[in-house]
Short mmCIF file of C-alpha atoms in Angstrom, two decimals:
data_model
loop_
_atom_site.label_atom_id
_atom_site.label_comp_id
_atom_site.label_asym_id
_atom_site.label_seq_id
_atom_site.Cartn_x
_atom_site.Cartn_y
_atom_site.Cartn_z
CA UNK A 1 -0.92 6.00 11.64
CA UNK A 2 -2.60 5.61 8.26
CA UNK A 3 -0.88 2.94 6.12
CA UNK A 4 -1.78 2.44 2.45
CA UNK A 5 -1.24 -1.04 0.97
CA UNK A 6 -0.23 -1.56 -2.66
CA UNK A 7 -1.68 -4.55 -4.53
CA UNK A 8 1.54 -6.53 -4.21
CA UNK A 9 1.38 -6.18 -0.42
CA UNK A 10 -2.20 -7.48 -0.38
CA UNK A 11 -1.15 -10.38 -2.63
CA UNK A 12 1.80 -11.28 -0.41
CA UNK A 13 -0.19 -10.89 2.80
CA UNK A 14 -2.72 -13.41 1.49
CA UNK A 15 0.14 -15.88 1.07
CA UNK A 16 1.18 -15.28 4.68
CA UNK A 17 4.40 -14.60 6.52
CA UNK A 18 5.61 -13.11 9.77
CA UNK A 19 6.00 -9.56 8.43
CA UNK A 20 2.39 -9.48 7.22
CA UNK A 21 1.14 -11.08 10.43
CA UNK A 22 2.95 -8.31 12.35
CA UNK A 23 1.37 -5.59 10.19
CA UNK A 24 -2.13 -6.99 10.71
CA UNK A 25 -1.42 -7.41 14.44
CA UNK A 26 -0.66 -3.68 14.63
CA UNK A 27 -3.97 -3.01 12.90
CA UNK A 28 -5.80 -5.36 15.30
CA UNK A 29 -4.22 -3.46 18.21
CA UNK A 30 -5.44 -0.23 16.56
CA UNK A 31 -1.92 1.16 16.35
CA UNK A 32 -2.24 1.60 12.58
CA UNK A 33 -5.12 1.92 10.13
CA UNK A 34 -4.77 -0.13 6.94
CA UNK A 35 -6.06 1.38 3.70
CA UNK A 36 -6.13 0.44 0.04
CA UNK A 37 -7.94 1.46 -3.12
CA UNK A 38 -10.46 -0.59 -5.08
CA UNK A 39 -7.93 -0.70 -7.94
CA UNK A 40 -5.25 -2.25 -5.70
CA UNK A 41 -7.74 -4.76 -4.31
CA UNK A 42 -8.90 -5.82 -7.78
CA UNK A 43 -5.29 -6.20 -8.95
CA UNK A 44 -4.44 -8.35 -5.92
CA UNK A 45 -7.55 -10.52 -6.45
CA UNK A 46 -6.79 -10.92 -10.15
CA UNK A 47 -3.20 -11.96 -9.51
CA UNK A 48 -4.23 -14.40 -6.79
CA UNK A 49 -6.88 -15.94 -9.08
CA UNK A 50 -4.22 -16.48 -11.76
CA UNK A 51 -1.29 -17.55 -9.60
CA UNK A 52 -2.50 -18.75 -6.18
CA UNK A 53 -6.31 -19.16 -6.14
CA UNK A 54 -6.18 -21.13 -2.89
CA UNK A 55 -5.12 -17.88 -1.13
CA UNK A 56 -8.22 -15.89 -2.18
CA UNK A 57 -10.18 -16.73 1.01
CA UNK A 58 -7.26 -15.46 3.10
CA UNK A 59 -7.33 -12.14 1.23
CA UNK A 60 -11.03 -11.86 2.03
CA UNK A 61 -10.31 -12.44 5.71
CA UNK A 62 -7.49 -9.88 5.73
CA UNK A 63 -9.67 -7.26 4.06
CA UNK A 64 -11.88 -7.09 7.15
CA UNK A 65 -9.09 -4.94 8.64
CA UNK A 66 -8.50 -2.80 5.52
CA UNK A 67 -10.55 0.26 4.62
CA UNK A 68 -11.21 1.00 0.95
CA UNK A 69 -10.57 4.60 -0.06
CA UNK A 70 -11.76 6.57 -3.06
CA UNK A 71 -9.92 6.30 -6.35
CA UNK A 72 -8.01 9.45 -7.32
CA UNK A 73 -10.29 10.10 -10.34
CA UNK A 74 -13.44 10.24 -8.21
CA UNK A 75 -14.72 13.66 -7.20
CA UNK A 76 -12.20 15.68 -9.21
CA UNK A 77 -9.27 14.86 -6.94
CA UNK A 78 -6.35 17.23 -7.30
CA UNK A 79 -3.25 17.10 -5.15
CA UNK A 80 -0.40 19.54 -5.20
CA UNK A 81 2.95 19.34 -3.53
CA UNK A 82 6.10 17.26 -3.71
CA UNK A 83 4.43 13.83 -3.73
CA UNK A 84 2.06 14.79 -6.56
CA UNK A 85 5.02 15.98 -8.60
CA UNK A 86 6.86 12.73 -7.85
CA UNK A 87 3.85 10.70 -8.94
CA UNK A 88 4.39 12.05 -12.43
CA UNK A 89 7.82 10.35 -12.42
CA UNK A 90 6.22 6.92 -12.03
CA UNK A 91 5.06 4.83 -14.99
CA UNK A 92 1.40 5.62 -15.69
CA UNK A 93 0.26 2.23 -14.37
CA UNK A 94 1.68 3.02 -10.90
CA UNK A 95 0.61 6.65 -10.57
CA UNK A 96 -2.89 5.80 -9.24
CA UNK A 97 -1.32 3.92 -6.30
CA UNK A 98 0.61 6.94 -5.04
CA UNK A 99 -2.29 9.26 -5.76
CA UNK A 100 -4.72 7.02 -3.87
CA UNK A 101 -2.34 6.99 -0.89
CA UNK A 102 -2.24 10.80 -1.01
CA UNK A 103 -6.01 11.03 -1.26
CA UNK A 104 -6.34 8.69 1.73
CA UNK A 105 -4.02 10.94 3.73
CA UNK A 106 -1.78 7.97 4.43
CA UNK A 107 1.46 8.66 6.25
CA UNK A 108 3.02 5.52 4.79
CA UNK A 109 2.67 3.69 1.48
CA UNK A 110 3.71 0.04 1.72
CA UNK A 111 4.83 -1.60 -1.50
CA UNK A 112 7.09 -4.41 -2.56
CA UNK A 113 7.69 -2.68 -5.91
CA UNK A 114 11.25 -1.53 -5.34
CA UNK A 115 11.80 -1.20 -9.08
CA UNK A 116 9.29 1.63 -9.50
CA UNK A 117 8.95 3.04 -5.99
CA UNK A 118 12.51 2.44 -4.77
CA UNK A 119 13.69 5.97 -5.52
CA UNK A 120 11.14 7.28 -3.00
CA UNK A 121 12.03 4.81 -0.23
CA UNK A 122 15.26 6.44 0.88
CA UNK A 123 13.78 9.94 0.93
CA UNK A 124 13.02 11.27 4.38
CA UNK A 125 12.21 14.79 3.15
CA UNK A 126 8.79 13.79 1.82
CA UNK A 127 5.52 14.18 3.71
CA UNK A 128 4.66 10.52 3.09
CA UNK A 129 7.01 7.58 3.59
CA UNK A 130 7.27 4.86 0.96
CA UNK A 131 8.50 1.60 2.47
CA UNK A 132 8.61 -2.13 1.98
CA UNK A 133 6.58 -4.14 4.50
CA UNK A 134 9.78 -5.48 6.09
CA UNK A 135 11.31 -2.04 6.53
CA UNK A 136 8.05 -0.77 7.98
CA UNK A 137 7.93 -3.50 10.63
CA UNK A 138 11.60 -3.06 11.51
CA UNK A 139 11.13 0.70 11.96
CA UNK A 140 7.71 1.03 13.59
CA UNK A 141 7.04 -2.11 15.60
CA UNK A 142 7.74 -1.59 19.28
CA UNK A 143 10.43 -3.93 20.63
CA UNK A 144 9.39 -7.06 22.48
#
């Protein structure tokens, strides 16, 4: 399963927590593939530098398990379909996140931004799921 990480997920993962440890454990076990865009990585680094610089080394360690994908503007990316139409409903600042997840062919976009992405989280009719990290772990982690 291909899982795209928004900047706020990278930021929070660098701070630690059981949910993020579980996500990275799934990646270590090769049950999921973690992806993000350069834009999301730069945003997470910038926010860590400003708010929690002591967590920057942890982000670097976590990124060893995360593949960087192309930005949507590279190579004339065009995407049609329901998710591309929904991306237009997001504020301009957040559109590249959804588009990068589409470009990466992610099945799931993980974000903590319920304010902007929340309307997509309850939709099961879309080809890509948008979830919080906690919901993702509760729904995909095998019991035990």
